[in-house]
Amino acid sequence: QTARYRLGEIYLNHLEKYAKAAAFYGELALKDPKHKLADSSIYFQGEAFFKLKAYQKSTASYTSLLEKYGESEYVAAATYSLGWSRFLSEDFEGAVKHFGTIVTKFPKEETVAECHYKMAEALFNLKKFQEAHDAYAQVVEKYKSEYTDDSYLGRARSLFELDKKEAAAALFLETAGKFPKTEIAAVA
């Protein structure tokens, strides 16, 4: 069984033959679900499907990992990737759920600022503008990250959609002033 795992690794990481990688990882998990590599096989099967932009299949793999191996070391990574799979397939409710899980259950993950920001983006796409505004505000308050400027802009866009035009205009101007050397300033 370990040989199937290693073949999956080679196809995923070195040959970039993602369909073959997914097949080898899937065989191991299917044939021996109690194998010490079964959880990582399911996770990497999801990653291979993600690389193929087969988001329904990656979603199924990550969900399977979470359901069958809830104590796995891959739970946080699968939750993160599940958030992205949902977001890219425009299942914004699912994206909010899974990115939100990273924010609440895995606050020390290096991806937490990104997940908080993507959760805000998903809320905006759901037209939940007040919740999106609040989530963007939390990104600004909690993290010094590459998402701060976009979160300022997201707050302004949310205020605009909430028909708070004056507050939106003021925040657009503040955003341009705070981030004059970014693309955000041009948009704001």
JSON list of C-alpha atoms in Angstrom, two decimals:
[
{"chain": "A", "resi": 1, "resn": "GLN", "atom": "CA", "xyz": [0.00, 0.00, 0.00]},
{"chain": "A", "resi": 2, "resn": "THR", "atom": "CA", "xyz": [2.86, 2.35, 0.74]},
{"chain": "A", "resi": 3, "resn": "ALA", "atom": "CA", "xyz": [4.00, 1.97, -2.87]},
{"chain": "A", "resi": 4, "resn": "ARG", "atom": "CA", "xyz": [0.62, 3.37, -4.05]},
{"chain": "A", "resi": 5, "resn": "TYR", "atom": "CA", "xyz": [1.13, 6.35, -1.76]},
{"chain": "A", "resi": 6, "resn": "ARG", "atom": "CA", "xyz": [4.64, 6.97, -3.09]},
{"chain": "A", "resi": 7, "resn": "LEU", "atom": "CA", "xyz": [3.39, 6.73, -6.68]},
{"chain": "A", "resi": 8, "resn": "GLY", "atom": "CA", "xyz": [0.70, 9.26, -5.81]},
{"chain": "A", "resi": 9, "resn": "GLU", "atom": "CA", "xyz": [3.41, 11.55, -4.44]},
{"chain": "A", "resi": 10, "resn": "ILE", "atom": "CA", "xyz": [5.50, 11.23, -7.58]},
{"chain": "A", "resi": 11, "resn": "TYR", "atom": "CA", "xyz": [2.55, 11.92, -9.88]},
{"chain": "A", "resi": 12, "resn": "LEU", "atom": "CA", "xyz": [1.33, 14.85, -7.75]},
{"chain": "A", "resi": 13, "resn": "ASN", "atom": "CA", "xyz": [4.57, 16.59, -6.84]},
{"chain": "A", "resi": 14, "resn": "HIS", "atom": "CA", "xyz": [7.02, 15.71, -9.59]},
{"chain": "A", "resi": 15, "resn": "LEU", "atom": "CA", "xyz": [5.21, 14.72, -12.75]},
{"chain": "A", "resi": 16, "resn": "GLU", "atom": "CA", "xyz": [2.14, 16.93, -12.29]},
{"chain": "A", "resi": 17, "resn": "LYS", "atom": "CA", "xyz": [-0.11, 14.13, -13.53]},
{"chain": "A", "resi": 18, "resn": "TYR", "atom": "CA", "xyz": [-2.92, 14.91, -11.16]},
{"chain": "A", "resi": 19, "resn": "ALA", "atom": "CA", "xyz": [-5.52, 12.39, -12.36]},
{"chain": "A", "resi": 20, "resn": "LYS", "atom": "CA", "xyz": [-3.04, 9.54, -11.86]},
{"chain": "A", "resi": 21, "resn": "ALA", "atom": "CA", "xyz": [-2.07, 10.91, -8.46]},
{"chain": "A", "resi": 22, "resn": "ALA", "atom": "CA", "xyz": [-5.72, 11.05, -7.39]},
{"chain": "A", "resi": 23, "resn": "ALA", "atom": "CA", "xyz": [-6.23, 7.46, -8.54]},
{"chain": "A", "resi": 24, "resn": "PHE", "atom": "CA", "xyz": [-3.25, 6.09, -6.58]},
{"chain": "A", "resi": 25, "resn": "TYR", "atom": "CA", "xyz": [-4.15, 7.98, -3.43]},
{"chain": "A", "resi": 26, "resn": "GLY", "atom": "CA", "xyz": [-7.76, 6.89, -3.75]},
{"chain": "A", "resi": 27, "resn": "GLU", "atom": "CA", "xyz": [-6.82, 3.21, -4.15]},
{"chain": "A", "resi": 28, "resn": "LEU", "atom": "CA", "xyz": [-4.85, 3.20, -0.92]},
{"chain": "A", "resi": 29, "resn": "ALA", "atom": "CA", "xyz": [-7.64, 4.79, 1.09]},
{"chain": "A", "resi": 30, "resn": "LEU", "atom": "CA", "xyz": [-10.28, 2.55, -0.47]},
{"chain": "A", "resi": 31, "resn": "LYS", "atom": "CA", "xyz": [-8.37, -0.72, -0.12]},
{"chain": "A", "resi": 32, "resn": "ASP", "atom": "CA", "xyz": [-7.06, -0.13, 3.40]},
{"chain": "A", "resi": 33, "resn": "PRO", "atom": "CA", "xyz": [-8.93, 2.64, 5.28]},
{"chain": "A", "resi": 34, "resn": "LYS", "atom": "CA", "xyz": [-7.07, 1.75, 8.50]},
{"chain": "A", "resi": 35, "resn": "HIS", "atom": "CA", "xyz": [-3.64, 2.15, 6.91]},
{"chain": "A", "resi": 36, "resn": "LYS", "atom": "CA", "xyz": [-1.43, 4.71, 8.64]},
{"chain": "A", "resi": 37, "resn": "LEU", "atom": "CA", "xyz": [-1.37, 6.75, 5.41]},
{"chain": "A", "resi": 38, "resn": "ALA", "atom": "CA", "xyz": [-5.11, 6.56, 4.66]},
{"chain": "A", "resi": 39, "resn": "ASP", "atom": "CA", "xyz": [-5.89, 10.04, 5.99]},
{"chain": "A", "resi": 40, "resn": "SER", "atom": "CA", "xyz": [-3.03, 11.70, 4.12]},
{"chain": "A", "resi": 41, "resn": "SER", "atom": "CA", "xyz": [-3.99, 9.71, 1.00]},
{"chain": "A", "resi": 42, "resn": "ILE", "atom": "CA", "xyz": [-7.48, 11.18, 1.08]},
{"chain": "A", "resi": 43, "resn": "TYR", "atom": "CA", "xyz": [-6.09, 14.66, 1.69]},
{"chain": "A", "resi": 44, "resn": "PHE", "atom": "CA", "xyz": [-3.63, 14.46, -1.20]},
{"chain": "A", "resi": 45, "resn": "GLN", "atom": "CA", "xyz": [-6.29, 12.93, -3.43]},
{"chain": "A", "resi": 46, "resn": "GLY", "atom": "CA", "xyz": [-8.26, 16.11, -2.73]},
{"chain": "A", "resi": 47, "resn": "GLU", "atom": "CA", "xyz": [-5.22, 18.20, -3.58]},
{"chain": "A", "resi": 48, "resn": "ALA", "atom": "CA", "xyz": [-4.81, 16.37, -6.89]},
{"chain": "A", "resi": 49, "resn": "PHE", "atom": "CA", "xyz": [-8.47, 16.96, -7.75]},
{"chain": "A", "resi": 50, "resn": "PHE", "atom": "CA", "xyz": [-8.06, 20.62, -6.72]},
{"chain": "A", "resi": 51, "resn": "LYS", "atom": "CA", "xyz": [-5.14, 20.99, -9.14]},
{"chain": "A", "resi": 52, "resn": "LEU", "atom": "CA", "xyz": [-7.42, 19.58, -11.84]},
{"chain": "A", "resi": 53, "resn": "LYS", "atom": "CA", "xyz": [-10.04, 22.19, -10.88]},
{"chain": "A", "resi": 54, "resn": "ALA", "atom": "CA", "xyz": [-12.39, 19.28, -10.19]},
{"chain": "A", "resi": 55, "resn": "TYR", "atom": "CA", "xyz": [-13.84, 21.07, -7.18]},
{"chain": "A", "resi": 56, "resn": "GLN", "atom": "CA", "xyz": [-16.74, 18.70, -6.58]},
{"chain": "A", "resi": 57, "resn": "LYS", "atom": "CA", "xyz": [-14.30, 15.81, -6.35]},
{"chain": "A", "resi": 58, "resn": "SER", "atom": "CA", "xyz": [-11.85, 17.74, -4.16]},
{"chain": "A", "resi": 59, "resn": "THR", "atom": "CA", "xyz": [-14.78, 18.71, -1.93]},
{"chain": "A", "resi": 60, "resn": "ALA", "atom": "CA", "xyz": [-15.76, 15.03, -1.65]},
{"chain": "A", "resi": 61, "resn": "SER", "atom": "CA", "xyz": [-12.20, 14.01, -0.71]},
{"chain": "A", "resi": 62, "resn": "TYR", "atom": "CA", "xyz": [-11.74, 16.72, 1.92]},
{"chain": "A", "resi": 63, "resn": "THR", "atom": "CA", "xyz": [-15.20, 16.05, 3.36]},
{"chain": "A", "resi": 64, "resn": "SER", "atom": "CA", "xyz": [-14.41, 12.33, 3.55]},
{"chain": "A", "resi": 65, "resn": "LEU", "atom": "CA", "xyz": [-11.22, 13.07, 5.45]},
{"chain": "A", "resi": 66, "resn": "LEU", "atom": "CA", "xyz": [-13.05, 15.27, 7.95]},
{"chain": "A", "resi": 67, "resn": "GLU", "atom": "CA", "xyz": [-15.80, 12.70, 8.47]},
{"chain": "A", "resi": 68, "resn": "LYS", "atom": "CA", "xyz": [-13.61, 9.59, 8.71]},
{"chain": "A", "resi": 69, "resn": "TYR", "atom": "CA", "xyz": [-10.44, 10.97, 10.28]},
{"chain": "A", "resi": 70, "resn": "GLY", "atom": "CA", "xyz": [-11.53, 13.85, 12.50]},
{"chain": "A", "resi": 71, "resn": "GLU", "atom": "CA", "xyz": [-8.38, 13.60, 14.61]},
{"chain": "A", "resi": 72, "resn": "SER", "atom": "CA", "xyz": [-6.00, 13.61, 11.66]},
{"chain": "A", "resi": 73, "resn": "GLU", "atom": "CA", "xyz": [-3.12, 16.05, 11.44]},
{"chain": "A", "resi": 74, "resn": "TYR", "atom": "CA", "xyz": [-4.63, 17.03, 8.06]},
{"chain": "A", "resi": 75, "resn": "VAL", "atom": "CA", "xyz": [-7.91, 18.38, 9.47]},
{"chain": "A", "resi": 76, "resn": "ALA", "atom": "CA", "xyz": [-6.91, 22.06, 9.37]},
{"chain": "A", "resi": 77, "resn": "ALA", "atom": "CA", "xyz": [-5.35, 21.77, 5.91]},
{"chain": "A", "resi": 78, "resn": "ALA", "atom": "CA", "xyz": [-8.40, 19.90, 4.57]},
{"chain": "A", "resi": 79, "resn": "THR", "atom": "CA", "xyz": [-10.74, 22.49, 6.07]},
{"chain": "A", "resi": 80, "resn": "TYR", "atom": "CA", "xyz": [-8.73, 25.28, 4.41]},
{"chain": "A", "resi": 81, "resn": "SER", "atom": "CA", "xyz": [-8.73, 23.50, 1.05]},
{"chain": "A", "resi": 82, "resn": "LEU", "atom": "CA", "xyz": [-12.41, 22.70, 1.43]},
{"chain": "A", "resi": 83, "resn": "GLY", "atom": "CA", "xyz": [-13.08, 26.42, 1.91]},
{"chain": "A", "resi": 84, "resn": "TRP", "atom": "CA", "xyz": [-11.23, 27.15, -1.33]},
{"chain": "A", "resi": 85, "resn": "SER", "atom": "CA", "xyz": [-12.99, 24.35, -3.21]},
{"chain": "A", "resi": 86, "resn": "ARG", "atom": "CA", "xyz": [-16.35, 25.70, -2.11]},
{"chain": "A", "resi": 87, "resn": "PHE", "atom": "CA", "xyz": [-15.38, 29.30, -2.92]},
{"chain": "A", "resi": 88, "resn": "LEU", "atom": "CA", "xyz": [-14.11, 28.47, -6.40]},
{"chain": "A", "resi": 89, "resn": "SER", "atom": "CA", "xyz": [-17.22, 26.44, -7.17]},
{"chain": "A", "resi": 90, "resn": "GLU", "atom": "CA", "xyz": [-19.27, 29.46, -6.01]},
{"chain": "A", "resi": 91, "resn": "ASP", "atom": "CA", "xyz": [-20.72, 27.63, -3.02]},
{"chain": "A", "resi": 92, "resn": "PHE", "atom": "CA", "xyz": [-20.26, 30.70, -0.87]},
{"chain": "A", "resi": 93, "resn": "GLU", "atom": "CA", "xyz": [-22.29, 29.35, 2.07]},
{"chain": "A", "resi": 94, "resn": "GLY", "atom": "CA", "xyz": [-19.91, 26.38, 2.24]},
{"chain": "A", "resi": 95, "resn": "ALA", "atom": "CA", "xyz": [-16.91, 28.70, 1.88]},
{"chain": "A", "resi": 96, "resn": "VAL", "atom": "CA", "xyz": [-18.11, 30.83, 4.79]},
{"chain": "A", "resi": 97, "resn": "LYS", "atom": "CA", "xyz": [-18.53, 27.71, 6.91]},
{"chain": "A", "resi": 98, "resn": "HIS", "atom": "CA", "xyz": [-15.10, 26.25, 6.22]},
{"chain": "A", "resi": 99, "resn": "PHE", "atom": "CA", "xyz": [-13.09, 29.48, 6.22]},
{"chain": "A", "resi": 100, "resn": "GLY", "atom": "CA", "xyz": [-14.95, 30.38, 9.42]},
{"chain": "A", "resi": 101, "resn": "THR", "atom": "CA", "xyz": [-13.90, 27.07, 10.96]},
{"chain": "A", "resi": 102, "resn": "ILE", "atom": "CA", "xyz": [-10.25, 27.98, 10.38]},
{"chain": "A", "resi": 103, "resn": "VAL", "atom": "CA", "xyz": [-10.82, 31.37, 12.02]},
{"chain": "A", "resi": 104, "resn": "THR", "atom": "CA", "xyz": [-12.56, 29.93, 15.08]},
{"chain": "A", "resi": 105, "resn": "LYS", "atom": "CA", "xyz": [-11.00, 26.49, 15.60]},
{"chain": "A", "resi": 106, "resn": "PHE", "atom": "CA", "xyz": [-7.52, 27.01, 14.18]},
{"chain": "A", "resi": 107, "resn": "PRO", "atom": "CA", "xyz": [-6.67, 30.66, 14.98]},
{"chain": "A", "resi": 108, "resn": "LYS", "atom": "CA", "xyz": [-2.94, 29.95, 15.03]},
{"chain": "A", "resi": 109, "resn": "GLU", "atom": "CA", "xyz": [-2.85, 28.59, 11.47]},
{"chain": "A", "resi": 110, "resn": "GLU", "atom": "CA", "xyz": [-0.70, 30.65, 9.14]},
{"chain": "A", "resi": 111, "resn": "THR", "atom": "CA", "xyz": [-3.68, 30.93, 6.77]},
{"chain": "A", "resi": 112, "resn": "VAL", "atom": "CA", "xyz": [-6.05, 32.47, 9.32]},
{"chain": "A", "resi": 113, "resn": "ALA", "atom": "CA", "xyz": [-5.89, 36.05, 7.95]},
{"chain": "A", "resi": 114, "resn": "GLU", "atom": "CA", "xyz": [-6.46, 34.79, 4.42]},
{"chain": "A", "resi": 115, "resn": "CYS", "atom": "CA", "xyz": [-9.38, 32.63, 5.59]},
{"chain": "A", "resi": 116, "resn": "HIS", "atom": "CA", "xyz": [-10.96, 35.53, 7.46]},
{"chain": "A", "resi": 117, "resn": "TYR", "atom": "CA", "xyz": [-10.64, 37.69, 4.36]},
{"chain": "A", "resi": 118, "resn": "LYS", "atom": "CA", "xyz": [-12.05, 34.99, 2.03]},
{"chain": "A", "resi": 119, "resn": "MET", "atom": "CA", "xyz": [-14.92, 34.49, 4.48]},
{"chain": "A", "resi": 120, "resn": "ALA", "atom": "CA", "xyz": [-15.68, 38.21, 4.15]},
{"chain": "A", "resi": 121, "resn": "GLU", "atom": "CA", "xyz": [-15.50, 37.93, 0.35]},
{"chain": "A", "resi": 122, "resn": "ALA", "atom": "CA", "xyz": [-17.90, 34.98, 0.40]},
{"chain": "A", "resi": 123, "resn": "LEU", "atom": "CA", "xyz": [-20.32, 36.92, 2.62]},
{"chain": "A", "resi": 124, "resn": "PHE", "atom": "CA", "xyz": [-20.13, 39.84, 0.17]},
{"chain": "A", "resi": 125, "resn": "ASN", "atom": "CA", "xyz": [-20.90, 37.48, -2.72]},
{"chain": "A", "resi": 126, "resn": "LEU", "atom": "CA", "xyz": [-23.91, 36.24, -0.74]},
{"chain": "A", "resi": 127, "resn": "LYS", "atom": "CA", "xyz": [-25.03, 39.88, -0.48]},
{"chain": "A", "resi": 128, "resn": "LYS", "atom": "CA", "xyz": [-24.76, 39.71, 3.30]},
{"chain": "A", "resi": 129, "resn": "PHE", "atom": "CA", "xyz": [-23.20, 43.13, 3.30]},
{"chain": "A", "resi": 130, "resn": "GLN", "atom": "CA", "xyz": [-23.36, 43.93, 7.01]},
{"chain": "A", "resi": 131, "resn": "GLU", "atom": "CA", "xyz": [-21.75, 40.60, 7.91]},
{"chain": "A", "resi": 132, "resn": "ALA", "atom": "CA", "xyz": [-19.17, 41.11, 5.16]},
{"chain": "A", "resi": 133, "resn": "HIS", "atom": "CA", "xyz": [-18.39, 44.60, 6.47]},
{"chain": "A", "resi": 134, "resn": "ASP", "atom": "CA", "xyz": [-17.94, 43.25, 9.99]},
{"chain": "A", "resi": 135, "resn": "ALA", "atom": "CA", "xyz": [-15.68, 40.43, 8.78]},
{"chain": "A", "resi": 136, "resn": "TYR", "atom": "CA", "xyz": [-13.54, 42.85, 6.74]},
{"chain": "A", "resi": 137, "resn": "ALA", "atom": "CA", "xyz": [-13.29, 45.09, 9.81]},
{"chain": "A", "resi": 138, "resn": "GLN", "atom": "CA", "xyz": [-12.06, 42.15, 11.87]},
{"chain": "A", "resi": 139, "resn": "VAL", "atom": "CA", "xyz": [-9.36, 41.41, 9.29]},
{"chain": "A", "resi": 140, "resn": "VAL", "atom": "CA", "xyz": [-8.18, 45.02, 9.59]},
{"chain": "A", "resi": 141, "resn": "GLU", "atom": "CA", "xyz": [-8.27, 44.93, 13.41]},
{"chain": "A", "resi": 142, "resn": "LYS", "atom": "CA", "xyz": [-6.81, 41.48, 14.06]},
{"chain": "A", "resi": 143, "resn": "TYR", "atom": "CA", "xyz": [-4.10, 40.99, 11.47]},
{"chain": "A", "resi": 144, "resn": "LYS", "atom": "CA", "xyz": [-1.29, 42.94, 9.93]},
{"chain": "A", "resi": 145, "resn": "SER", "atom": "CA", "xyz": [-1.37, 41.10, 6.66]},
{"chain": "A", "resi": 146, "resn": "GLU", "atom": "CA", "xyz": [-1.43, 41.37, 2.91]},
{"chain": "A", "resi": 147, "resn": "TYR", "atom": "CA", "xyz": [-5.24, 41.43, 3.16]},
{"chain": "A", "resi": 148, "resn": "THR", "atom": "CA", "xyz": [-5.48, 44.70, 5.09]},
{"chain": "A", "resi": 149, "resn": "ASP", "atom": "CA", "xyz": [-5.76, 47.01, 2.06]},
{"chain": "A", "resi": 150, "resn": "ASP", "atom": "CA", "xyz": [-8.29, 44.77, 0.32]},
{"chain": "A", "resi": 151, "resn": "SER", "atom": "CA", "xyz": [-10.26, 44.58, 3.57]},
{"chain": "A", "resi": 152, "resn": "TYR", "atom": "CA", "xyz": [-10.44, 48.38, 3.78]},
{"chain": "A", "resi": 153, "resn": "LEU", "atom": "CA", "xyz": [-11.79, 48.40, 0.25]},
{"chain": "A", "resi": 154, "resn": "GLY", "atom": "CA", "xyz": [-14.20, 45.56, 1.11]},
{"chain": "A", "resi": 155, "resn": "ARG", "atom": "CA", "xyz": [-15.54, 47.57, 4.05]},
{"chain": "A", "resi": 156, "resn": "ALA", "atom": "CA", "xyz": [-16.12, 50.55, 1.76]},
{"chain": "A", "resi": 157, "resn": "ARG", "atom": "CA", "xyz": [-17.83, 48.40, -0.88]},
{"chain": "A", "resi": 158, "resn": "SER", "atom": "CA", "xyz": [-20.04, 46.87, 1.82]},
{"chain": "A", "resi": 159, "resn": "LEU", "atom": "CA", "xyz": [-21.03, 50.30, 3.15]},
{"chain": "A", "resi": 160, "resn": "PHE", "atom": "CA", "xyz": [-21.90, 51.38, -0.38]},
{"chain": "A", "resi": 161, "resn": "GLU", "atom": "CA", "xyz": [-24.14, 48.31, -0.83]},
{"chain": "A", "resi": 162, "resn": "LEU", "atom": "CA", "xyz": [-25.76, 49.04, 2.54]},
{"chain": "A", "resi": 163, "resn": "ASP", "atom": "CA", "xyz": [-26.71, 52.45, 1.10]},
{"chain": "A", "resi": 164, "resn": "LYS", "atom": "CA", "xyz": [-24.35, 54.27, 3.45]},
{"chain": "A", "resi": 165, "resn": "LYS", "atom": "CA", "xyz": [-22.90, 56.26, 0.59]},
{"chain": "A", "resi": 166, "resn": "GLU", "atom": "CA", "xyz": [-21.25, 59.05, 2.59]},
{"chain": "A", "resi": 167, "resn": "ALA", "atom": "CA", "xyz": [-19.52, 56.62, 4.92]},
{"chain": "A", "resi": 168, "resn": "ALA", "atom": "CA", "xyz": [-18.47, 54.53, 1.89]},
{"chain": "A", "resi": 169, "resn": "ALA", "atom": "CA", "xyz": [-17.04, 57.60, 0.12]},
{"chain": "A", "resi": 170, "resn": "ALA", "atom": "CA", "xyz": [-15.09, 58.61, 3.23]},
{"chain": "A", "resi": 171, "resn": "LEU", "atom": "CA", "xyz": [-13.70, 55.10, 3.61]},
{"chain": "A", "resi": 172, "resn": "PHE", "atom": "CA", "xyz": [-12.77, 54.93, -0.09]},
{"chain": "A", "resi": 173, "resn": "LEU", "atom": "CA", "xyz": [-10.78, 58.15, 0.36]},
{"chain": "A", "resi": 174, "resn": "GLU", "atom": "CA", "xyz": [-9.20, 56.89, 3.59]},
{"chain": "A", "resi": 175, "resn": "THR", "atom": "CA", "xyz": [-8.24, 53.66, 1.80]},
{"chain": "A", "resi": 176, "resn": "ALA", "atom": "CA", "xyz": [-6.55, 55.58, -1.03]},
{"chain": "A", "resi": 177, "resn": "GLY", "atom": "CA", "xyz": [-4.67, 57.67, 1.53]},
{"chain": "A", "resi": 178, "resn": "LYS", "atom": "CA", "xyz": [-3.53, 54.71, 3.61]},
{"chain": "A", "resi": 179, "resn": "PHE", "atom": "CA", "xyz": [-2.44, 52.63, 0.64]},
{"chain": "A", "resi": 180, "resn": "PRO", "atom": "CA", "xyz": [-1.26, 55.09, -2.04]},
{"chain": "A", "resi": 181, "resn": "LYS", "atom": "CA", "xyz": [1.19, 52.69, -3.72]},
{"chain": "A", "resi": 182, "resn": "THR", "atom": "CA", "xyz": [-1.22, 49.84, -4.27]},
{"chain": "A", "resi": 183, "resn": "GLU", "atom": "CA", "xyz": [-3.82, 49.02, -6.89]},
{"chain": "A", "resi": 184, "resn": "ILE", "atom": "CA", "xyz": [-6.37, 49.69, -4.17]},
{"chain": "A", "resi": 185, "resn": "ALA", "atom": "CA", "xyz": [-5.65, 53.41, -4.35]},
{"chain": "A", "resi": 186, "resn": "ALA", "atom": "CA", "xyz": [-6.51, 53.42, -8.06]},
{"chain": "A", "resi": 187, "resn": "VAL", "atom": "CA", "xyz": [-9.78, 51.61, -7.39]},
{"chain": "A", "resi": 188, "resn": "ALA", "atom": "CA", "xyz": [-10.66, 53.74, -4.38]}
]
